[in-house]
Short mmCIF file of C-alpha atoms and ligand atoms in Angstrom, two decimals:
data_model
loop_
_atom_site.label_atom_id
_atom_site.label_comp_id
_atom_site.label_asym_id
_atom_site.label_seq_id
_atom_site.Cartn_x
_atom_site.Cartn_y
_atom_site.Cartn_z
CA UNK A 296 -131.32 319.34 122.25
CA UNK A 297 -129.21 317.71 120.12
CA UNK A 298 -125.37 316.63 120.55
CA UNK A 299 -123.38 314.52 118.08
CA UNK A 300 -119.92 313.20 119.29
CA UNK A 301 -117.86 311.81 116.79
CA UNK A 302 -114.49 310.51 116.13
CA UNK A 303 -111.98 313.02 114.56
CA UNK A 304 -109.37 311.25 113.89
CA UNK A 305 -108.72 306.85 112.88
CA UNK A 306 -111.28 305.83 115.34
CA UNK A 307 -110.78 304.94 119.08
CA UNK A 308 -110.21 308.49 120.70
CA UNK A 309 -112.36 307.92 123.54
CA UNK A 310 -116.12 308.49 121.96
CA UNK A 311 -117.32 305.64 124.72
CA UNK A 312 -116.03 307.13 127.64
CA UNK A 313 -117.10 310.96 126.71
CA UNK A 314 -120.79 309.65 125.55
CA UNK A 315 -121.06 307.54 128.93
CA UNK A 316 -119.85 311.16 130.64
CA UNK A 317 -122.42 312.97 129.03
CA UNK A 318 -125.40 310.57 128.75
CA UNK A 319 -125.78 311.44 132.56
CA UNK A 320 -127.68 314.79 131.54
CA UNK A 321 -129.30 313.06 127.92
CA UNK A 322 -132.55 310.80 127.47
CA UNK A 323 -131.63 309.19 124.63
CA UNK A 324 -128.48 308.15 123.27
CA UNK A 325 -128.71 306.79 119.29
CA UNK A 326 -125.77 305.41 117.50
CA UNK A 327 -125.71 306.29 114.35
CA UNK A 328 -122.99 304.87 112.05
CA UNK A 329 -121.02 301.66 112.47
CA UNK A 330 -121.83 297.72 113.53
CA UNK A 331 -119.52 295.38 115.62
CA UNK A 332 -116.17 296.65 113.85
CA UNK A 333 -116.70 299.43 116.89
CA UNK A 334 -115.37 298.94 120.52
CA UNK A 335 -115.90 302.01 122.74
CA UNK A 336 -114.83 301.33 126.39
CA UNK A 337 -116.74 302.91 129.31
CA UNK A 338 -114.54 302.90 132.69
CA UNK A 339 -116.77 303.05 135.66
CA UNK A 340 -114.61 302.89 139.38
CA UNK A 341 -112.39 299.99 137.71
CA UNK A 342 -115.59 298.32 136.08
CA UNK A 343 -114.52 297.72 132.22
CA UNK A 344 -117.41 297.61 129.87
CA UNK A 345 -116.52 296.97 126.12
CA UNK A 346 -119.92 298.30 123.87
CA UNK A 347 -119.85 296.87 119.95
CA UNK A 348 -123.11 297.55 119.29
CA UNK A 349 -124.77 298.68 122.16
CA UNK A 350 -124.80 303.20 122.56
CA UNK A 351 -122.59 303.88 125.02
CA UNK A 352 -125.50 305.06 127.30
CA UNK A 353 -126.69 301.99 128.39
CA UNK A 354 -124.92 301.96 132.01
CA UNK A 355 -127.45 304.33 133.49
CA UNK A 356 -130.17 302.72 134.23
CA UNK A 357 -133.20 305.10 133.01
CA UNK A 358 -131.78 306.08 129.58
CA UNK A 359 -132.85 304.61 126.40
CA UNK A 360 -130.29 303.36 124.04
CA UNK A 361 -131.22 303.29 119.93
CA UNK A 362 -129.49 301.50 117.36
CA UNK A 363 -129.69 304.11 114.24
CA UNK A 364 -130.54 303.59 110.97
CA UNK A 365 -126.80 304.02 109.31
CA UNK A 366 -125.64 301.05 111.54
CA UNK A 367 -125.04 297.38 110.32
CA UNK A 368 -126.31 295.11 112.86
CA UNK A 369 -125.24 291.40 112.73
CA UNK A 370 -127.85 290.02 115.66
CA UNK A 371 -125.96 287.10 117.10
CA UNK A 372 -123.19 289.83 118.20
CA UNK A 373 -126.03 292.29 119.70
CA UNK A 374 -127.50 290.02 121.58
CA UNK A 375 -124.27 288.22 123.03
CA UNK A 376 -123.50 291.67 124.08
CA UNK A 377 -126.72 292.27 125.68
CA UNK A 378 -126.26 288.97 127.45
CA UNK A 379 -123.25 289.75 128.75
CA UNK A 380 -124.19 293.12 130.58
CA UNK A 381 -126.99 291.35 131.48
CA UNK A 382 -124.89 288.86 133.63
CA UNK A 383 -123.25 292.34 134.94
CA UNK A 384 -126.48 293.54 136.63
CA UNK A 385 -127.17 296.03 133.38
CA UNK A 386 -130.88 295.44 132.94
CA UNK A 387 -131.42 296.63 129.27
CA UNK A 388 -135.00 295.16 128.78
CA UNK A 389 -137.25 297.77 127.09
CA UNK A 390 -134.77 300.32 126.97
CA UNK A 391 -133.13 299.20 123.51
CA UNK A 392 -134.65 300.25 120.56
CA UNK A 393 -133.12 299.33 116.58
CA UNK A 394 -134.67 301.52 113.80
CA UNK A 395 -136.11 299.30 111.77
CA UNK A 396 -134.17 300.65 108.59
CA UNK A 397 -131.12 299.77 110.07
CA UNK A 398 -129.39 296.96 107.91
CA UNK A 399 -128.87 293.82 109.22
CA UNK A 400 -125.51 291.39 108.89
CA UNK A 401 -126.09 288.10 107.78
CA UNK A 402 -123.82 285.47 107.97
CA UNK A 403 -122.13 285.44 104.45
CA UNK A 404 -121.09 288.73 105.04
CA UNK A 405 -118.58 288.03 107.11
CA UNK A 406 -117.07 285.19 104.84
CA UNK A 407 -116.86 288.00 101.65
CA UNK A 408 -115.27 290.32 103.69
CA UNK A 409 -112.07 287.72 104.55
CA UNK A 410 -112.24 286.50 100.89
CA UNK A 411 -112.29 290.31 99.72
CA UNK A 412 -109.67 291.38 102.11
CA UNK A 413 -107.52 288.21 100.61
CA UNK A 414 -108.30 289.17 96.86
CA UNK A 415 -106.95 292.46 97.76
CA UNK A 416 -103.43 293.42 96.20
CA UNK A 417 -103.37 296.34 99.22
CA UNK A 418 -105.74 294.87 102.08
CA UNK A 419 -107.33 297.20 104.27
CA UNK A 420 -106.86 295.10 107.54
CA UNK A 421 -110.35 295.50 108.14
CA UNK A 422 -112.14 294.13 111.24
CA UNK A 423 -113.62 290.76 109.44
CA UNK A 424 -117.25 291.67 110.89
CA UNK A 425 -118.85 291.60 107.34
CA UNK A 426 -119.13 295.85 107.43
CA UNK A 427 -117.97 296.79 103.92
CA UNK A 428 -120.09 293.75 102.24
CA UNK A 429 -123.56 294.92 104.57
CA UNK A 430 -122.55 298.66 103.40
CA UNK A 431 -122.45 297.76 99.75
CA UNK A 432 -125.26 295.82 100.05
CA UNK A 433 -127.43 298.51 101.07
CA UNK A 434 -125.81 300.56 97.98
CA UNK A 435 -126.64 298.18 95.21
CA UNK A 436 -129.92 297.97 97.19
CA UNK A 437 -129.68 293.88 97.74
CA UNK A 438 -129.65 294.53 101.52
CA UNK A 439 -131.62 293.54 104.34
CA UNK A 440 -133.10 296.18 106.80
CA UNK A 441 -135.19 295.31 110.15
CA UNK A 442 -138.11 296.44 108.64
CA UNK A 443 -137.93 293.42 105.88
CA UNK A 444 -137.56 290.73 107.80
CA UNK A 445 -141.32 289.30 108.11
CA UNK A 446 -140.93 290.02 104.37
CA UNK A 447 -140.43 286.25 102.88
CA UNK A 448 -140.60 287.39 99.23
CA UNK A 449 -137.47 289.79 100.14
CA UNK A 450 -135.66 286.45 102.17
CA UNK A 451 -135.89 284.34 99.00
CA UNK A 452 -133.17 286.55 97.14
CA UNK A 453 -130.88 285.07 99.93
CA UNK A 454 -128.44 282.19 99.94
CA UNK A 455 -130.18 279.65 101.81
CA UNK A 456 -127.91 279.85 105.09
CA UNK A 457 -128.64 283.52 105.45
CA UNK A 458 -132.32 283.85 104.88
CA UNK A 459 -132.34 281.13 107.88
CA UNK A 460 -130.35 283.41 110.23
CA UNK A 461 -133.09 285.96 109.33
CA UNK A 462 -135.75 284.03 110.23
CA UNK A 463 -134.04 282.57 113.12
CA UNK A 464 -133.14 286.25 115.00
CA UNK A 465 -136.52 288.30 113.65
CA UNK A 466 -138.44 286.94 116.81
CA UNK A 467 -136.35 288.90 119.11
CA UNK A 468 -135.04 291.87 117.03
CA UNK A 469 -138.58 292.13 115.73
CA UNK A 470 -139.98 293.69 119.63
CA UNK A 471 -137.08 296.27 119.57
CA UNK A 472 -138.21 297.91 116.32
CA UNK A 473 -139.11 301.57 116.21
CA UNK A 474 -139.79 304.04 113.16
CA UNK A 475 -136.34 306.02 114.68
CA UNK A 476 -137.99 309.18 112.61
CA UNK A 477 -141.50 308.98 114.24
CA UNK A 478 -139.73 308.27 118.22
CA UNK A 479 -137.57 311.65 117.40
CA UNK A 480 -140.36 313.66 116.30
CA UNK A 481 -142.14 312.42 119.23
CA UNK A 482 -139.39 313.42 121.55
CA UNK A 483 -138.41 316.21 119.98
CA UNK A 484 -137.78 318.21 123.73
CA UNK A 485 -135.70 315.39 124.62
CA UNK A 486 -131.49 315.53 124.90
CA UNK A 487 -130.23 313.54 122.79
CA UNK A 488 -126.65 311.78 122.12
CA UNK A 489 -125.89 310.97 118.89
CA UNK A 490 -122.90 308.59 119.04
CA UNK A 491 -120.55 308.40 116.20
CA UNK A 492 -118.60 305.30 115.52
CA UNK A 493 -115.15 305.32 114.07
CA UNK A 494 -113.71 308.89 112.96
CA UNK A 495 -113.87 311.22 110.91
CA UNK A 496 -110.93 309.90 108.61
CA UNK A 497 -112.44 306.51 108.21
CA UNK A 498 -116.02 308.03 106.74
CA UNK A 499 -116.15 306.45 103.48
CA UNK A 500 -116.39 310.34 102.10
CA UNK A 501 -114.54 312.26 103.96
CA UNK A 502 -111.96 309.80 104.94
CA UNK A 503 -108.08 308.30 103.92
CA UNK A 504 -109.98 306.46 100.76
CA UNK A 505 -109.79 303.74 100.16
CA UNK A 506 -108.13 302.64 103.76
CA UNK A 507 -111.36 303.59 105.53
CA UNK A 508 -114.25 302.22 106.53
CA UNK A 509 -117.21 302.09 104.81
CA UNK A 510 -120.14 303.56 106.97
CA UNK A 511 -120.75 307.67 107.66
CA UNK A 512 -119.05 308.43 110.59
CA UNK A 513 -119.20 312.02 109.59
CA UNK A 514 -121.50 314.31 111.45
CA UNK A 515 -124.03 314.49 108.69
CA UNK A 516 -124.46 310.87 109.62
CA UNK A 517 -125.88 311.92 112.90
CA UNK A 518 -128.86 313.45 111.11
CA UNK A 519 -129.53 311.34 108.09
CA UNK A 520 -128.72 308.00 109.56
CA UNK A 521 -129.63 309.26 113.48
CA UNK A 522 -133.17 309.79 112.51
CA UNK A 523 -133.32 313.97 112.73
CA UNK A 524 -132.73 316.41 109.70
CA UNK A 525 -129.16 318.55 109.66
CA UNK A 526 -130.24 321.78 110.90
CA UNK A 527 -131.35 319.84 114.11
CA UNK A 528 -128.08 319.13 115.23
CA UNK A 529 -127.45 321.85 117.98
CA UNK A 530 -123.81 320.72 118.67
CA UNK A 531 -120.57 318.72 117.51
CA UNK A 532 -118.12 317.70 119.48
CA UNK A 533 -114.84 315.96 118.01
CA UNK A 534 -113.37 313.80 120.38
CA UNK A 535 -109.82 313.24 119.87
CA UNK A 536 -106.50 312.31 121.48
CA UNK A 537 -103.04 313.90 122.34
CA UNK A 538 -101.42 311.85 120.12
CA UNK A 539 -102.99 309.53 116.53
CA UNK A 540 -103.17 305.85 116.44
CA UNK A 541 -104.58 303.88 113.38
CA UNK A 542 -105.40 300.23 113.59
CA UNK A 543 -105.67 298.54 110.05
CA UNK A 544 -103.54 299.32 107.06
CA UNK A 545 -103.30 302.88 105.17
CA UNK A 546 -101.58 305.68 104.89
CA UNK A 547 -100.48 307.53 108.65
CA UNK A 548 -98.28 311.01 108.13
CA UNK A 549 -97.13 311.29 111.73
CA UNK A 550 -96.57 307.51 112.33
CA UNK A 551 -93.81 307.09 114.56
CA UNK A 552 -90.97 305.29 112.18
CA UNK A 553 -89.82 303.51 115.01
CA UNK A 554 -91.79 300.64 116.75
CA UNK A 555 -88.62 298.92 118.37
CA UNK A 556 -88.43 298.01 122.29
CA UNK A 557 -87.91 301.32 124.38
CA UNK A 558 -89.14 303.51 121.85
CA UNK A 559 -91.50 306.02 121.90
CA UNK A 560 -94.13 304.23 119.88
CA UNK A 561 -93.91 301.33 122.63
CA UNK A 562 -93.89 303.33 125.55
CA UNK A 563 -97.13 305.11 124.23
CA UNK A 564 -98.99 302.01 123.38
CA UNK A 565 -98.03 300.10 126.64
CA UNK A 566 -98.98 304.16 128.45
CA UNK A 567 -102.12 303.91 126.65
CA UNK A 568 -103.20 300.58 126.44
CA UNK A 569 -103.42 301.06 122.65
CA UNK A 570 -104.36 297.75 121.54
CA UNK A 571 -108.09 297.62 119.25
CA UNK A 572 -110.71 296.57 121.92
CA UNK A 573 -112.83 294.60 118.77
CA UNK A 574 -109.99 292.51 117.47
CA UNK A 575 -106.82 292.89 120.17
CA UNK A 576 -104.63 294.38 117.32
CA UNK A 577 -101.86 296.67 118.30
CA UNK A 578 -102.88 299.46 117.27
CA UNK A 579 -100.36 302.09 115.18
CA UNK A 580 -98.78 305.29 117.18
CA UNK A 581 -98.29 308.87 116.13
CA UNK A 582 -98.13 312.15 117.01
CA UNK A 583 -100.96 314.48 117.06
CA UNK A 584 -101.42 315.65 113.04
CA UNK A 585 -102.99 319.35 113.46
CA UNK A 586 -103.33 319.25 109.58
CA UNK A 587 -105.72 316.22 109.54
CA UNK A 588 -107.66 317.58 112.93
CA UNK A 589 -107.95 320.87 111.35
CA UNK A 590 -109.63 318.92 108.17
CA UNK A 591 -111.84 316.96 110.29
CA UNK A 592 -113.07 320.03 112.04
CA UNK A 593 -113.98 321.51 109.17
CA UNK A 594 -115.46 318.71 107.57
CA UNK A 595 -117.84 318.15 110.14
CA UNK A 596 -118.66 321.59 111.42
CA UNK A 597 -116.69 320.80 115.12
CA UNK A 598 -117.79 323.52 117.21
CA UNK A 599 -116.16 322.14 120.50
CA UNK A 600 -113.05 319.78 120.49
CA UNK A 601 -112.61 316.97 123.25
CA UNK A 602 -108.80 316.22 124.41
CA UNK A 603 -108.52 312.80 125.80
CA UNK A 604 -105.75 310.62 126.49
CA UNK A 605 -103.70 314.06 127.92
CA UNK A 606 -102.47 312.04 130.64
CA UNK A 607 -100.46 309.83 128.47
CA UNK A 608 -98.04 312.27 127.79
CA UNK A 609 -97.17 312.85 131.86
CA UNK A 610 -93.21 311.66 131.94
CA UNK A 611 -92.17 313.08 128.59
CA UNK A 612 -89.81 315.98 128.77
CA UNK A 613 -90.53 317.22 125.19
CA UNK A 614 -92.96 316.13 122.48
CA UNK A 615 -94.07 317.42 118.88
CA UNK A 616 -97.08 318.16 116.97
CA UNK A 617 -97.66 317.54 113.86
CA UNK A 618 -98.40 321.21 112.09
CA UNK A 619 -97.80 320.83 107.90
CA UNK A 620 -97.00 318.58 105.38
CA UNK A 621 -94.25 318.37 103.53
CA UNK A 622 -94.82 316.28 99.90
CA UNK A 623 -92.27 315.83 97.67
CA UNK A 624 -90.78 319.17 98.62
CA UNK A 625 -94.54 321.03 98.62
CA UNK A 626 -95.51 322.57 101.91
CA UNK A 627 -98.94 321.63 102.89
CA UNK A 628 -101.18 322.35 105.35
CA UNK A 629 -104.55 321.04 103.68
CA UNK A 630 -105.51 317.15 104.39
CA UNK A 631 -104.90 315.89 100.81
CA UNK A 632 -107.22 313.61 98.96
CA UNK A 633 -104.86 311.24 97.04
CA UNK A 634 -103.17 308.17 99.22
CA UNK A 635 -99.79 308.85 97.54
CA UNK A 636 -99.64 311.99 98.73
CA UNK A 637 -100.47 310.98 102.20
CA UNK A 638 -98.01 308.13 101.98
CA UNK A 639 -95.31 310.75 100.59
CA UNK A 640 -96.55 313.60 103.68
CA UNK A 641 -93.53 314.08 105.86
CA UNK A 642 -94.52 315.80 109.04
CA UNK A 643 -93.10 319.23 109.70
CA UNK A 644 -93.16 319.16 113.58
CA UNK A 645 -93.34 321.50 116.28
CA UNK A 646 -91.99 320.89 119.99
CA UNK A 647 -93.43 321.05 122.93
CA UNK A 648 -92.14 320.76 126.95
CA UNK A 649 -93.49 318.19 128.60
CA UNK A 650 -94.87 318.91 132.12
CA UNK A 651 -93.47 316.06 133.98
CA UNK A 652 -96.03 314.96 136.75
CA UNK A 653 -99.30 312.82 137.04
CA UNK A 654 -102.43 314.67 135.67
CA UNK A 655 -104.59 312.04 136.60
CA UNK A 656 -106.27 313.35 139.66
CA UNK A 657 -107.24 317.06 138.04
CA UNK A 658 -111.02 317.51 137.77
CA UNK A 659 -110.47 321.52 136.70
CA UNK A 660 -109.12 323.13 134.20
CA UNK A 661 -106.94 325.17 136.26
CA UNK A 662 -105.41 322.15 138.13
CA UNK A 663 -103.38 321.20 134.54
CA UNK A 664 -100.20 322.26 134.60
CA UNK A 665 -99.07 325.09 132.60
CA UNK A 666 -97.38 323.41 130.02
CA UNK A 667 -100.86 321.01 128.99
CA UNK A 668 -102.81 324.08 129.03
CA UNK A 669 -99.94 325.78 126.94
CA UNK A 670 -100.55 322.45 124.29
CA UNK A 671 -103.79 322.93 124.68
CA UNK A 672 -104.08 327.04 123.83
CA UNK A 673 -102.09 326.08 120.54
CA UNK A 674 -104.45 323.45 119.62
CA UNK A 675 -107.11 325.49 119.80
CA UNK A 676 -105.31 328.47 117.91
CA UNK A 677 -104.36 326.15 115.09
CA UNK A 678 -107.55 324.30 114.72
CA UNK A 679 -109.42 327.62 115.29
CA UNK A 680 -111.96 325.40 117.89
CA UNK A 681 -112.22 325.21 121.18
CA UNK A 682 -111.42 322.33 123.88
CA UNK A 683 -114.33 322.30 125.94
CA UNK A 684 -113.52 318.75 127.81
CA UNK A 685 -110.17 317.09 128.90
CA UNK A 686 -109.93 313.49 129.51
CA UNK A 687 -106.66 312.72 132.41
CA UNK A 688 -107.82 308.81 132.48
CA UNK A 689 -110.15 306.20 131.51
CA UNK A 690 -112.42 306.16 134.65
CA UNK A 691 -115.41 308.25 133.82
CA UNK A 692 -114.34 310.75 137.21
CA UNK A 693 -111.34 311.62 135.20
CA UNK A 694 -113.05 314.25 132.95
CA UNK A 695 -112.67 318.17 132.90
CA UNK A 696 -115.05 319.95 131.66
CA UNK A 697 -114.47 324.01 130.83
CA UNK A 698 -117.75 324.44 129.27
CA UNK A 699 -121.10 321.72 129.42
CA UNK A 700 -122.14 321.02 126.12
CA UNK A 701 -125.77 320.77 127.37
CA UNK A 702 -125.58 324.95 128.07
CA UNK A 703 -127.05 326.59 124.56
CA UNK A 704 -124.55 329.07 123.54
P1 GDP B 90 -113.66 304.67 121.19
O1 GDP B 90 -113.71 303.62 120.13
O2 GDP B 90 -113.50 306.04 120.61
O3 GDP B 90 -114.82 304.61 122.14
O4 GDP B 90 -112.34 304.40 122.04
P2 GDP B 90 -111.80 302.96 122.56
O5 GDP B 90 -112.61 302.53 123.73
O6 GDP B 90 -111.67 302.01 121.42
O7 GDP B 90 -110.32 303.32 122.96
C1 GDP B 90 -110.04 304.26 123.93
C2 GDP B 90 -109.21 303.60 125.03
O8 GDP B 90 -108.62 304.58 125.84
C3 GDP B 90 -110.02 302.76 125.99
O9 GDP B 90 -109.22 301.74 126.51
C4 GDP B 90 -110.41 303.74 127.08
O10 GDP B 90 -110.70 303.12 128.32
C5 GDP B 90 -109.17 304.57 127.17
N1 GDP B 90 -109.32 306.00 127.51
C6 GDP B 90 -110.33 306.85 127.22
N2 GDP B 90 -110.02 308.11 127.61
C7 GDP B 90 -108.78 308.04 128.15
C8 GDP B 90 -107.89 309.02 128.72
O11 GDP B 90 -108.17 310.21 128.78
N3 GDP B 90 -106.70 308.55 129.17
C9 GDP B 90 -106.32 307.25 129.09
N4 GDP B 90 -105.14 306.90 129.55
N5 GDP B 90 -107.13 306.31 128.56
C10 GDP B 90 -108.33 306.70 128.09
P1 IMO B 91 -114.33 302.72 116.92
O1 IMO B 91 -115.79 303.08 116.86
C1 IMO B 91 -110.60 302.10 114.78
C2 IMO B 91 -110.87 300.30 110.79
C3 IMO B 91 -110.33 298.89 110.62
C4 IMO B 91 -109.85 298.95 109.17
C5 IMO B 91 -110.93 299.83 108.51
C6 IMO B 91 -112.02 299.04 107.79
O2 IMO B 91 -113.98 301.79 118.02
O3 IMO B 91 -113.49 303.96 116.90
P2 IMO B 91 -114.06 297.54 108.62
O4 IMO B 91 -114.07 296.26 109.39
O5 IMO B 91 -114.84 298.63 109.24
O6 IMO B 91 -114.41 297.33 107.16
O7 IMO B 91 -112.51 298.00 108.61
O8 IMO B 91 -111.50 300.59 109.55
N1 IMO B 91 -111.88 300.46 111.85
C7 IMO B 91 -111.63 301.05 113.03
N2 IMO B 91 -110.50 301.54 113.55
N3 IMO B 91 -111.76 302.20 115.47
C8 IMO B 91 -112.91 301.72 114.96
O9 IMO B 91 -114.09 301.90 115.57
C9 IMO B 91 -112.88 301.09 113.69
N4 IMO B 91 -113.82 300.52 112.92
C10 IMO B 91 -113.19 300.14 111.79
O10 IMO B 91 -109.28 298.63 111.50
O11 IMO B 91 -108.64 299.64 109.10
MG1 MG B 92 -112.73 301.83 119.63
#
């Protein structure tokens, strides 16, 4: 079986701590989009673990974690991070695999994607990992995959400095090669994770062009880039949170205007610890924007939403939702594909009562209190998807779940 979770909104919703949930009942978990510009957290009795890289499986000890073919892998930051959960007691040996056409980051990339980012009139803010320059790479078709690196007629295209970081990291990436097509096939019974990186508006399709990023972080990247055809995908799941945050530049509808001391903005961020987990940036605050969720849904085929972050919102009295646009006097309730008109979307906003106690300690459904299950019905009315998970904390115990994505419908 088959399960893709992905982003669907600017990235860090929570796609760490719901794969780490669900990896309990999977073999496999494959990443499938993404490189080091990623941080998913995993929150184990008060243990932190920050994952770049590595799938967000990798804290069980029996599962097998593989690096897909869509991601951009820059080895010095793997295996740092494989060193460090090694000094944790995670023993990862033989249980991570990279498909060996997954591109690798060499060292210049980084350097063109500060001087890019600097050339730019409108930067992106992006996460100075090299991501955009590995992605175009691989679309002019001047990129480097696993599978070339024993190749030296392929390494002398490359500046000098990177075709000696090649040959310096192929000894140990070369062992954790596999043909990610040939290991699916051969365990096709298996249950598989396919672990999305980003969201659903950064997808360098489907996303807030050109403020995205620039891997697939769309479902269809699950298949494609995961290593299994589309109609193999049994299940999506779009993880997102009770409010929106953006980190990086670009346009943000239901951005909260203001960001001074004692506002709502603050109290959220500090509530939330919304600060990026790759690069420490605080990261932007919003209300929830039905109009984009309902967009990414679609997009991507959601068949079952995950709420996280619920908790957040325990001492508000009242707080809105983001249901329309309204753009330069148009009502609009479709995600619209030009930036200006996302920089001119006003939010027309609908109110909710707050519930006004700790959340935190529900493990059922029934234990939320009216009013979250209230926010939650009219979610799942407007997006026309259900909720089948509800995150009340970052400690994987903190996790309702209505309906197991693992049960075939
Ligand atoms: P990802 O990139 O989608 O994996 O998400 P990140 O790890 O970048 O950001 C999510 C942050 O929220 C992390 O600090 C998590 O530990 C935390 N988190 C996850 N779920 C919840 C939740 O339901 N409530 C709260 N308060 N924090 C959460
Ligand atoms: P996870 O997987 C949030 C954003 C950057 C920037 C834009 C382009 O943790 O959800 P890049 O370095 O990729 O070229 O930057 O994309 N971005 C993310 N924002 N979560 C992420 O990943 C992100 N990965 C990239 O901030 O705006
Ligand atoms: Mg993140």
């Amino acid at each position: 079986m088959n399960i893709v979770v992905m982003g669907a909104q600017w990235g860090d919703e929570g796609k760490g701590k719901i794969v780490d949930y669900l990896a309990a009942d999977a073999g496999i978990a494959v990443r499938f989009s993404g490189g080091a510009n990623a941080g998913h957290t995993i929150v184990i009795g008060g243990e932190r673990y920050a994952l770049h890289l590595v799938p967000s499986g990798i804290l069980y000890p029996d599962k097998t974690v593989v690096l897909g073919t869509g991601m951009v892998i820059d080895p010095e930051a793997l295996f740092a991070e494989l060193e460090g959960l090694a000094e944790r007691g995670v023993d990862w040996r033989g249980r991570v695999l990279i498909s060996d056409r997954a591109h690798i980051v060499l060292p210049s990339y980084r350097r063109r994607d500060k001087e890019m980012e600097a050339a730019r009139r409108r930067p992106i803010g992006t996460t100075g990992r090299g991501i955009g320059v590995a992605y175009a790479l691989k679309a002019s078709r001047d990129g480097v995959r696993l599978a070339d690196l024993g190749d030296e007629e392929r390494l002398a295209n490359l500046e000098p400095e990177d075709a000696a970081f090649a040959r310096e990291w192929r000894a140990r990436l070369e062992p954790m090669a596999v043909d990610l097509v040939a290991y699916l096939r051969a365990h096709r019974n298996a249950y598989v994770l396919f672990e999305g990186a980003q969201g659903a508006l950064l997808d360098i399709d489907t996303g807030s062009y050109p403020f995205v990023s620039s891997g697939m972080s769309c479902a269809a990247g699950a298949a494609a880039q995961g290593g299994i055809g589309p109609r193999r995908i049994d299940r999506v799941l779009g993880v997102f949170k009770a409010y929106t945050t953006r980190v990086g530049n670009g346009p943000f509808p239901t951005e909260f205007a203001d960001d001074s001391p004692g506002s709502l903005s603050q109290y959220i961020r500090e509530t939330g610890n919304e600060y990026g987990v790759t690069t420490g940036r605080p990261r932007r605050c919003g209300y929830l924007d039905l109009v984009a969720l309902r967009y990414a849904a679609v997009t991507n085929s959601i068949d079952r939403l995950v709420l996280t972050h619920l908790d957040v919102y325990d001492e508000l009295d009242e707080f809105e939702a983001c249901v329309a646009y309204r753009i330069r006097g148009r009502l609009v309730e479709d995600f619209p594909s030009s930036v200006r008109d996302l920089e001119d979307a006003e939010p027309v906003l609908r109110r909710f009562t707050g519930w006004k106690r700790s959340i935190a300690a529900a493990r059922a459904y029934e234990e939320l209190p009216r009013e979250a299950r209230d926010y939650i019905a009219f979610i799942e009315e407007y997006v026309e998807t259900p909720v089948s998970m509800v995150s009340v904390g970052s400690d994987r115990a903190q996790t309702i779940v209505r309906e197991s994505p693992w049960t075939r419908s």
